[in-house]
Amino acid sequence: MKKELTRQQYLGLYYNMRLNRAVEDMMVKLFRQNKIVGGLYSSLGQEAISIGTAYALEKKDWLAPMIRNIGALLVKGVPPRDIFMQHMAKYDSPTKGKDGTSHFGDLDNLHIVSPISMLGDLIPVMTGIAMAGRYLGQKIVAMTWIGDGGSSTGVFHEGLNFAATQKAPFVLILENNLWAYSTPVRKQVPLENLADRAKAYGIDSYIVDGNDVVAVYSTAKEAVERARAGEGPILIEAKTFRRMGHAQHDPAEYVPKEMRAYWEARDPITVYEKVLAGEKLLDAKSKKEIEEKIDTLLAAEREFAENSPMPPAELAETGVYCTGDDCHKIRAKWERPIAEVTPPRSSVKAVWTVAGFGSGKGSGGVNAPIHFGDMQPAEHTVANGAKSANGGKPAAKMAAKMTPKKVKAAAASASRKARR
């Protein structure tokens, strides 16, 4: 089901893809100038996935990006300066200079959960957020991403199964970019479509061209709407290609040149420009205006980031542990009466009974073991006066002479005999 977009939406997708690439190009320059202190991970050729999927979310929805999903942060409203400063470990960065990559979030305003380096762990985390939103009556959807390599981790399967059993309003984007570091997918998974992994957990999945931003958006929008409507989690496999190495230190010489050339000819921005031009939505003049707008924005954002000071040394000992309200004041936002999910007060004991079971006091002064009415009781739990496996003596008389300690020892002995 293809979603028709407005002119503003078509151009919004284009602007954000161009901004995504320009931000990363700027960081490559900063990296080569030795101004970035941590690792730098490129999403070159994958911009359509981050932009198209995040564009399908509403403001109230939650997302948790991976390190290559900078585009999703931009769509959500993170300013480029925060991304620059974060990688430069500056004092004005979201983490005050305590992290050199994109491990930051915004729980209170933008509803962004920080990336987790252990790939796959975001799946159960975002499932929990989706469940919490449902509990609070917020009608939100949670989204995160995983790569083809990450889909082979144990927590990917545990988390997806958890989301499926809870029917959580959760959308998982599986970026099949053909390489898990230097391992090709064909040597990792005996499947043509990684979306087939959803079948094991009884949930629906989609497959989409990850270099077609409109197709990505339309597919994600449908999945988000279905999840919000209570249909449970949905997995989307976006087929694409990682055109750069794992990080700046990796030249990716393991990738065949023909494969790289094939995908470079299918650059998502170039492909989309042709679509917009064909629909009379983008011409040379409007394209230049967008480029100038982005250049002006990033020049100012870079200047702000470079002028931000490095963190003071004494900051290192603070904020290691959250200490409560002086750390943050985030509270649950109820969208329905709390009474709806609060157990009723009652003076009646929470006891489950079955007709015919009976009740009574055991020899140790506690409730006696209960057996089904159509089954014979075990010998060591025979009724008052019956013969038992203790030499033919009445069970009640035996019990009367036994202390609780002896009762426990006798029970243990009977259990050992039963195992034999």
CSV table of C-alpha atoms in Angstrom, one decimal:
chain,number,residue,atom,x,y,z
A,1,MET,CA,0.0,0.0,0.0
A,2,LYS,CA,1.8,3.1,-1.2
A,3,LYS,CA,1.3,6.3,0.7
A,4,GLU,CA,0.8,9.4,-1.4
A,5,LEU,CA,3.0,12.3,-0.2
A,6,THR,CA,2.6,16.0,-0.3
A,7,ARG,CA,5.1,18.2,-2.1
A,8,GLN,CA,6.5,19.3,1.2
A,9,GLN,CA,7.0,15.6,2.3
A,10,TYR,CA,8.7,14.7,-0.9
A,11,LEU,CA,11.1,17.6,-0.6
A,12,GLY,CA,11.5,17.0,3.2
A,13,LEU,CA,12.8,13.5,2.5
A,14,TYR,CA,15.3,14.9,0.0
A,15,TYR,CA,16.5,17.7,2.3
A,16,ASN,CA,17.1,15.3,5.2
A,17,MET,CA,19.0,12.9,3.0
A,18,ARG,CA,21.2,15.7,1.7
A,19,LEU,CA,21.7,17.0,5.2
A,20,ASN,CA,22.6,13.5,6.5
A,21,ARG,CA,25.3,13.1,3.9
A,22,ALA,CA,26.6,16.7,4.3
A,23,VAL,CA,26.9,16.2,8.1
A,24,GLU,CA,28.9,13.0,7.6
A,25,ASP,CA,31.1,14.7,4.9
A,26,MET,CA,31.8,17.5,7.4
A,27,MET,CA,32.8,15.0,10.1
A,28,VAL,CA,35.2,13.2,7.7
A,29,LYS,CA,36.9,16.6,7.3
A,30,LEU,CA,37.0,17.1,11.1
A,31,PHE,CA,38.3,13.6,11.5
A,32,ARG,CA,41.2,14.2,9.1
A,33,GLN,CA,42.0,17.4,11.0
A,34,ASN,CA,42.3,15.3,14.2
A,35,LYS,CA,39.4,17.1,15.7
A,36,ILE,CA,37.2,14.0,16.2
A,37,VAL,CA,38.4,12.0,19.2
A,38,GLY,CA,36.4,8.8,18.7
A,39,GLY,CA,35.4,6.5,15.9
A,40,LEU,CA,33.6,7.6,12.8
A,41,TYR,CA,31.1,5.3,11.2
A,42,SER,CA,29.7,6.2,7.8
A,43,SER,CA,26.2,5.6,6.4
A,44,LEU,CA,27.2,6.5,2.8
A,45,GLY,CA,24.6,5.0,0.5
A,46,GLN,CA,22.2,4.1,3.3
A,47,GLU,CA,20.7,7.5,4.0
A,48,ALA,CA,17.3,6.5,2.6
A,49,ILE,CA,16.8,4.0,5.3
A,50,SER,CA,17.5,6.2,8.3
A,51,ILE,CA,15.5,9.1,6.8
A,52,GLY,CA,12.6,7.1,5.4
A,53,THR,CA,11.9,5.1,8.5
A,54,ALA,CA,12.3,7.9,11.0
A,55,TYR,CA,10.1,10.1,8.8
A,56,ALA,CA,7.2,7.6,9.3
A,57,LEU,CA,7.2,8.2,13.1
A,58,GLU,CA,5.1,10.8,15.0
A,59,LYS,CA,6.6,13.2,17.4
A,60,LYS,CA,5.5,11.2,20.4
A,61,ASP,CA,7.0,8.0,19.1
A,62,TRP,CA,10.4,6.7,20.4
A,63,LEU,CA,13.5,5.6,18.5
A,64,ALA,CA,16.9,4.2,19.3
A,65,PRO,CA,19.5,4.6,16.5
A,66,MET,CA,22.6,2.6,15.8
A,67,ILE,CA,25.8,4.4,15.1
A,68,ARG,CA,25.0,4.7,11.3
A,69,ASN,CA,21.6,6.2,11.9
A,70,ILE,CA,22.6,9.8,12.2
A,71,GLY,CA,19.8,10.6,9.6
A,72,ALA,CA,17.2,9.4,12.1
A,73,LEU,CA,18.5,11.8,14.7
A,74,LEU,CA,18.3,14.7,12.3
A,75,VAL,CA,14.7,13.9,11.4
A,76,LYS,CA,13.8,13.7,15.1
A,77,GLY,CA,15.2,17.2,15.6
A,78,VAL,CA,18.8,16.8,16.9
A,79,PRO,CA,20.8,19.8,15.6
A,80,PRO,CA,24.0,19.0,13.7
A,81,ARG,CA,26.1,20.9,16.3
A,82,ASP,CA,25.2,18.3,18.9
A,83,ILE,CA,26.4,15.6,16.6
A,84,PHE,CA,29.6,17.5,15.8
A,85,MET,CA,30.3,18.3,19.5
A,86,GLN,CA,29.5,14.7,20.6
A,87,HIS,CA,32.2,13.3,18.2
A,88,MET,CA,34.6,16.1,19.2
A,89,ALA,CA,34.0,15.4,23.0
A,90,LYS,CA,33.1,19.0,23.6
A,91,TYR,CA,31.7,20.4,26.9
A,92,ASP,CA,28.5,21.6,25.2
A,93,SER,CA,27.7,18.2,23.7
A,94,PRO,CA,24.8,16.2,25.0
A,95,THR,CA,27.1,14.1,27.2
A,96,LYS,CA,29.3,17.0,28.2
A,97,GLY,CA,32.3,15.5,26.4
A,98,LYS,CA,32.1,12.1,28.1
A,99,ASP,CA,31.7,10.2,24.8
A,100,GLY,CA,33.4,10.5,21.5
A,101,THR,CA,30.7,8.9,19.3
A,102,SER,CA,27.0,9.0,18.9
A,103,HIS,CA,26.1,7.4,22.3
A,104,PHE,CA,23.6,10.0,23.4
A,105,GLY,CA,19.8,10.4,23.6
A,106,ASP,CA,17.0,12.7,24.7
A,107,LEU,CA,14.4,10.9,26.9
A,108,ASP,CA,12.4,13.9,27.9
A,109,ASN,CA,11.8,15.9,24.7
A,110,LEU,CA,12.8,14.1,21.5
A,111,HIS,CA,12.2,10.5,22.8
A,112,ILE,CA,15.5,9.2,21.7
A,113,VAL,CA,17.3,6.3,23.4
A,114,SER,CA,21.0,6.2,23.2
A,115,PRO,CA,22.7,3.6,21.0
A,116,ILE,CA,24.0,0.4,22.7
A,117,SER,CA,27.3,-0.9,21.5
A,118,MET,CA,26.3,-4.6,22.1
A,119,LEU,CA,24.3,-5.1,18.9
A,120,GLY,CA,20.8,-6.4,19.3
A,121,ASP,CA,20.4,-5.2,22.9
A,122,LEU,CA,18.2,-2.3,21.8
A,123,ILE,CA,15.5,-4.7,20.6
A,124,PRO,CA,14.4,-5.8,24.1
A,125,VAL,CA,14.9,-2.3,25.4
A,126,MET,CA,12.7,-0.7,22.8
A,127,THR,CA,10.2,-3.5,23.3
A,128,GLY,CA,10.0,-2.5,26.9
A,129,ILE,CA,9.5,1.1,26.0
A,130,ALA,CA,6.7,0.1,23.6
A,131,MET,CA,5.0,-1.9,26.4
A,132,ALA,CA,5.4,1.0,28.9
A,133,GLY,CA,3.8,3.4,26.4
A,134,ARG,CA,0.9,1.0,26.0
A,135,TYR,CA,0.5,0.7,29.8
A,136,LEU,CA,0.5,4.5,30.2
A,137,GLY,CA,-2.1,4.8,27.4
A,138,GLN,CA,0.2,6.9,25.2
A,139,LYS,CA,-0.5,5.0,21.9
A,140,ILE,CA,3.2,5.2,20.9
A,141,VAL,CA,5.3,3.1,18.6
A,142,ALA,CA,9.0,2.3,19.3
A,143,MET,CA,11.5,1.7,16.6
A,144,THR,CA,15.1,0.6,16.3
A,145,TRP,CA,17.6,-0.7,13.7
A,146,ILE,CA,19.8,-3.7,13.4
A,147,GLY,CA,22.3,-4.8,10.8
A,148,ASP,CA,22.5,-8.2,9.0
A,149,GLY,CA,25.4,-9.2,11.3
A,150,GLY,CA,23.5,-8.1,14.4
A,151,SER,CA,20.6,-10.2,13.4
A,152,SER,CA,22.7,-13.3,14.3
A,153,THR,CA,23.1,-12.3,17.9
A,154,GLY,CA,21.2,-14.2,20.6
A,155,VAL,CA,19.5,-11.1,22.0
A,156,PHE,CA,18.1,-10.3,18.5
A,157,HIS,CA,16.1,-13.5,18.7
A,158,GLU,CA,15.3,-13.3,22.4
A,159,GLY,CA,14.2,-9.7,22.0
A,160,LEU,CA,12.1,-10.3,18.9
A,161,ASN,CA,10.4,-13.3,20.6
A,162,PHE,CA,9.7,-11.2,23.6
A,163,ALA,CA,8.2,-8.4,21.4
A,164,ALA,CA,6.0,-11.0,19.6
A,165,THR,CA,4.7,-12.7,22.7
A,166,GLN,CA,3.8,-9.3,24.2
A,167,LYS,CA,2.4,-8.0,20.9
A,168,ALA,CA,4.3,-4.8,21.5
A,169,PRO,CA,3.8,-1.8,19.2
A,170,PHE,CA,7.4,-2.1,17.9
A,171,VAL,CA,9.0,-1.8,14.5
A,172,LEU,CA,12.4,-3.3,13.8
A,173,ILE,CA,14.4,-2.2,10.7
A,174,LEU,CA,16.9,-4.8,9.6
A,175,GLU,CA,19.5,-3.1,7.4
A,176,ASN,CA,20.8,-5.8,5.1
A,177,ASN,CA,23.9,-4.0,3.8
A,178,LEU,CA,25.6,-7.2,2.6
A,179,TRP,CA,28.6,-7.0,4.9
A,180,ALA,CA,29.0,-7.6,8.7
A,181,TYR,CA,32.3,-5.9,9.0
A,182,SER,CA,34.3,-8.1,6.5
A,183,THR,CA,31.9,-11.1,6.5
A,184,PRO,CA,29.5,-11.3,3.6
A,185,VAL,CA,25.9,-12.2,4.4
A,186,ARG,CA,26.1,-15.4,2.2
A,187,LYS,CA,28.7,-16.7,4.6
A,188,GLN,CA,26.7,-15.8,7.6
A,189,VAL,CA,23.1,-16.8,7.0
A,190,PRO,CA,21.7,-19.5,4.8
A,191,LEU,CA,18.7,-17.3,3.8
A,192,GLU,CA,18.0,-15.2,0.8
A,193,ASN,CA,15.7,-12.9,2.8
A,194,LEU,CA,16.6,-12.0,6.4
A,195,ALA,CA,12.9,-11.0,6.8
A,196,ASP,CA,12.1,-14.7,6.9
A,197,ARG,CA,13.5,-14.7,10.5
A,198,ALA,CA,10.2,-13.0,11.6
A,199,LYS,CA,8.3,-16.2,10.7
A,200,ALA,CA,9.8,-18.0,13.6
A,201,TYR,CA,8.1,-15.6,16.0
A,202,GLY,CA,4.8,-15.4,14.2
A,203,ILE,CA,5.1,-11.8,13.2
A,204,ASP,CA,4.7,-10.0,9.9
A,205,SER,CA,7.6,-8.7,7.8
A,206,TYR,CA,8.3,-6.6,4.8
A,207,ILE,CA,11.1,-6.4,2.3
A,208,VAL,CA,11.9,-3.1,0.7
A,209,ASP,CA,14.5,-1.5,-1.6
A,210,GLY,CA,16.6,0.4,1.0
A,211,ASN,CA,17.9,2.8,-1.7
A,212,ASP,CA,14.3,4.0,-2.6
A,213,VAL,CA,13.5,6.5,0.1
A,214,VAL,CA,9.8,6.8,-0.9
A,215,ALA,CA,9.4,3.0,-0.8
A,216,VAL,CA,11.1,2.9,2.6
A,217,TYR,CA,8.9,5.6,4.0
A,218,SER,CA,5.7,4.1,2.6
A,219,THR,CA,6.6,0.6,4.0
A,220,ALA,CA,7.6,2.0,7.4
A,221,LYS,CA,4.5,4.2,7.6
A,222,GLU,CA,2.3,1.2,7.0
A,223,ALA,CA,4.2,-0.9,9.6
A,224,VAL,CA,4.0,1.9,12.2
A,225,GLU,CA,0.3,2.3,11.7
A,226,ARG,CA,-0.3,-1.4,12.1
A,227,ALA,CA,1.8,-1.6,15.2
A,228,ARG,CA,0.0,1.4,16.7
A,229,ALA,CA,-3.4,-0.2,15.9
A,230,GLY,CA,-2.4,-3.2,18.1
A,231,GLU,CA,-1.2,-5.7,15.5
A,232,GLY,CA,2.0,-6.3,17.3
A,233,PRO,CA,5.7,-6.0,16.2
A,234,ILE,CA,6.7,-5.9,12.5
A,235,LEU,CA,10.1,-6.4,10.9
A,236,ILE,CA,11.3,-4.6,7.8
A,237,GLU,CA,14.3,-5.8,5.8
A,238,ALA,CA,15.8,-3.0,3.9
A,239,LYS,CA,18.2,-4.2,1.2
A,240,THR,CA,21.1,-1.9,0.6
A,241,PHE,CA,24.9,-1.7,0.6
A,242,ARG,CA,27.5,-0.3,3.0
A,243,ARG,CA,29.7,1.7,0.6
A,244,MET,CA,32.4,2.6,3.3
A,245,GLY,CA,34.3,0.3,5.6
A,246,HIS,CA,33.2,-0.5,9.1
A,247,ALA,CA,34.8,2.8,10.3
A,248,GLN,CA,37.4,5.3,9.1
A,249,HIS,CA,40.2,3.0,9.9
A,250,ASP,CA,38.8,0.3,7.5
A,251,PRO,CA,39.5,0.7,3.8
A,252,ALA,CA,37.1,-2.2,3.0
A,253,GLU,CA,39.4,-3.8,0.5
A,254,TYR,CA,37.6,-7.1,1.0
A,255,VAL,CA,34.6,-5.7,-1.1
A,256,PRO,CA,34.8,-6.6,-4.8
A,257,LYS,CA,35.3,-3.6,-7.0
A,258,GLU,CA,32.4,-4.7,-9.2
A,259,MET,CA,30.0,-4.8,-6.3
A,260,ARG,CA,31.0,-1.3,-5.1
A,261,ALA,CA,30.5,0.1,-8.6
A,262,TYR,CA,27.1,-1.6,-8.9
A,263,TRP,CA,25.8,0.1,-5.8
A,264,GLU,CA,27.5,3.4,-6.4
A,265,ALA,CA,25.4,3.6,-9.6
A,266,ARG,CA,22.3,3.2,-7.4
A,267,ASP,CA,23.1,6.0,-4.9
A,268,PRO,CA,19.8,6.8,-3.1
A,269,ILE,CA,20.2,10.6,-3.4
A,270,THR,CA,21.0,10.5,-7.1
A,271,VAL,CA,18.1,8.1,-7.8
A,272,TYR,CA,15.7,10.3,-5.8
A,273,GLU,CA,16.8,13.4,-7.6
A,274,LYS,CA,15.8,11.8,-10.9
A,275,VAL,CA,12.4,10.9,-9.4
A,276,LEU,CA,11.8,14.5,-8.1
A,277,ALA,CA,12.9,16.0,-11.4
A,278,GLY,CA,10.5,13.7,-13.3
A,279,GLU,CA,7.7,14.8,-11.1
A,280,LYS,CA,8.6,18.4,-11.6
A,281,LEU,CA,9.3,18.8,-7.9
A,282,LEU,CA,13.0,19.6,-8.2
A,283,ASP,CA,14.9,21.6,-10.7
A,284,ALA,CA,18.4,23.1,-10.9
A,285,LYS,CA,17.4,26.3,-9.1
A,286,SER,CA,15.6,24.6,-6.2
A,287,LYS,CA,18.4,22.0,-5.8
A,288,LYS,CA,21.0,24.9,-5.5
A,289,GLU,CA,18.8,26.6,-2.9
A,290,ILE,CA,18.7,23.5,-0.8
A,291,GLU,CA,22.5,23.0,-1.1
A,292,GLU,CA,23.1,26.6,-0.1
A,293,LYS,CA,20.7,26.3,2.8
A,294,ILE,CA,22.6,23.2,4.1
A,295,ASP,CA,26.0,24.8,3.6
A,296,THR,CA,25.0,27.9,5.5
A,297,LEU,CA,23.5,25.8,8.4
A,298,LEU,CA,26.5,23.5,8.7
A,299,ALA,CA,29.1,26.3,8.6
A,300,ALA,CA,27.4,27.9,11.6
A,301,GLU,CA,26.9,24.6,13.4
A,302,ARG,CA,30.6,23.7,12.8
A,303,GLU,CA,31.8,27.1,14.1
A,304,PHE,CA,29.7,26.7,17.2
A,305,ALA,CA,31.0,23.2,17.8
A,306,GLU,CA,34.7,24.2,17.3
A,307,ASN,CA,34.3,27.1,19.7
A,308,SER,CA,32.8,24.9,22.4
A,309,PRO,CA,35.4,24.3,25.2
A,310,MET,CA,36.7,20.9,26.2
A,311,PRO,CA,35.3,19.6,29.5
A,312,PRO,CA,37.0,20.6,32.7
A,313,ALA,CA,39.0,17.8,34.4
A,314,GLU,CA,36.8,17.7,37.5
A,315,LEU,CA,33.8,16.8,35.4
A,316,ALA,CA,35.2,13.3,35.1
A,317,GLU,CA,34.2,12.3,38.6
A,318,THR,CA,30.6,13.5,38.3
A,319,GLY,CA,27.6,11.9,36.8
A,320,VAL,CA,29.0,8.4,36.9
A,321,TYR,CA,25.8,7.1,38.6
A,322,CYS,CA,22.3,8.6,38.5
A,323,THR,CA,21.4,9.9,41.9
A,324,GLY,CA,17.7,10.7,41.4
A,325,ASP,CA,16.1,14.1,41.0
A,326,ASP,CA,19.4,16.0,41.0
A,327,CYS,CA,20.3,13.9,37.9
A,328,HIS,CA,17.0,14.0,36.1
A,329,LYS,CA,13.3,14.6,36.8
A,330,ILE,CA,11.7,12.4,34.2
A,331,ARG,CA,8.4,11.0,35.3
A,332,ALA,CA,5.9,8.7,33.7
A,333,LYS,CA,3.4,10.6,31.5
A,334,TRP,CA,0.0,9.0,32.1
A,335,GLU,CA,-2.5,9.3,29.3
A,336,ARG,CA,-5.2,7.4,31.1
A,337,PRO,CA,-6.4,7.1,34.7
A,338,ILE,CA,-4.0,5.2,36.9
A,339,ALA,CA,-7.0,3.5,38.5
A,340,GLU,CA,-7.5,1.5,35.2
A,341,VAL,CA,-4.3,-0.4,35.8
A,342,THR,CA,-4.3,-0.3,39.6
A,343,PRO,CA,-5.4,-3.6,41.3
A,344,PRO,CA,-8.6,-3.1,43.4
A,345,ARG,CA,-8.2,-3.1,47.2
A,346,SER,CA,-9.8,-6.1,48.8
A,347,SER,CA,-10.0,-7.8,52.2
A,348,VAL,CA,-10.4,-11.1,50.6
A,349,LYS,CA,-7.3,-13.3,50.5
A,350,ALA,CA,-6.0,-14.1,47.1
A,351,VAL,CA,-6.7,-17.9,47.3
A,352,TRP,CA,-7.4,-20.1,44.4
A,353,THR,CA,-9.6,-23.1,45.3
A,354,VAL,CA,-10.9,-26.0,43.3
A,355,ALA,CA,-14.1,-27.8,44.3
A,356,GLY,CA,-13.4,-31.3,45.8
A,357,PHE,CA,-9.9,-30.6,46.9
A,358,GLY,CA,-10.8,-30.1,50.5
A,359,SER,CA,-8.5,-28.6,53.1
A,360,GLY,CA,-6.9,-29.5,56.4
A,361,LYS,CA,-3.9,-29.1,58.6
A,362,GLY,CA,-0.9,-31.3,58.0
A,363,SER,CA,1.3,-33.0,60.6
A,364,GLY,CA,3.8,-30.1,60.6
A,365,GLY,CA,1.1,-27.6,61.4
A,366,VAL,CA,0.8,-26.3,57.9
A,367,ASN,CA,-1.8,-26.9,55.2
A,368,ALA,CA,-1.8,-30.5,54.1
A,369,PRO,CA,-0.8,-31.4,50.5
A,370,ILE,CA,-4.0,-31.5,48.4
A,371,HIS,CA,-4.6,-34.2,45.8
A,372,PHE,CA,-7.1,-34.5,43.0
A,373,GLY,CA,-10.4,-36.2,44.0
A,374,ASP,CA,-10.1,-38.9,41.3
A,375,MET,CA,-6.5,-39.9,42.3
A,376,GLN,CA,-5.2,-41.8,45.3
A,377,PRO,CA,-3.1,-39.8,47.7
A,378,ALA,CA,0.6,-40.5,48.0
A,379,GLU,CA,1.5,-42.9,50.8
A,380,HIS,CA,3.2,-40.3,53.0
A,381,THR,CA,0.2,-38.0,52.9
A,382,VAL,CA,-2.5,-40.6,53.7
A,383,ALA,CA,-5.5,-39.5,55.7
A,384,ASN,CA,-6.0,-39.9,59.5
A,385,GLY,CA,-5.8,-43.5,60.7
A,386,ALA,CA,-4.8,-45.0,57.4
A,387,LYS,CA,-1.9,-47.4,57.0
A,388,SER,CA,1.2,-45.9,55.5
A,389,ALA,CA,4.7,-47.0,54.5
A,390,ASN,CA,6.0,-46.6,58.1
A,391,GLY,CA,5.5,-50.1,59.3
A,392,GLY,CA,1.7,-50.1,59.4
A,393,LYS,CA,1.4,-47.5,62.1
A,394,PRO,CA,-1.5,-45.0,61.9
A,395,ALA,CA,-0.2,-41.8,60.2
A,396,ALA,CA,-2.0,-39.5,62.6
A,397,LYS,CA,-0.3,-41.1,65.6
A,398,MET,CA,3.1,-41.0,64.0
A,399,ALA,CA,2.6,-37.3,63.1
A,400,ALA,CA,1.6,-36.4,66.6
A,401,LYS,CA,4.9,-37.5,68.0
A,402,MET,CA,7.0,-35.8,65.4
A,403,THR,CA,8.4,-32.3,65.7
A,404,PRO,CA,8.4,-30.0,62.6
A,405,LYS,CA,12.1,-30.8,62.2
A,406,LYS,CA,11.4,-34.5,62.1
A,407,VAL,CA,8.5,-34.0,59.7
A,408,LYS,CA,10.8,-32.2,57.3
A,409,ALA,CA,13.4,-35.0,57.5
A,410,ALA,CA,10.8,-37.6,56.9
A,411,ALA,CA,9.5,-35.8,53.9
A,412,ALA,CA,13.1,-35.6,52.5
A,413,SER,CA,13.5,-39.3,53.0
A,414,ALA,CA,10.3,-40.1,51.3
A,415,SER,CA,11.3,-37.9,48.3
A,416,ARG,CA,14.6,-39.8,48.0
A,417,LYS,CA,12.8,-43.1,48.0
A,418,ALA,CA,10.4,-41.9,45.3
A,419,ARG,CA,13.4,-41.0,43.1
A,420,ARG,CA,14.8,-44.5,43.3
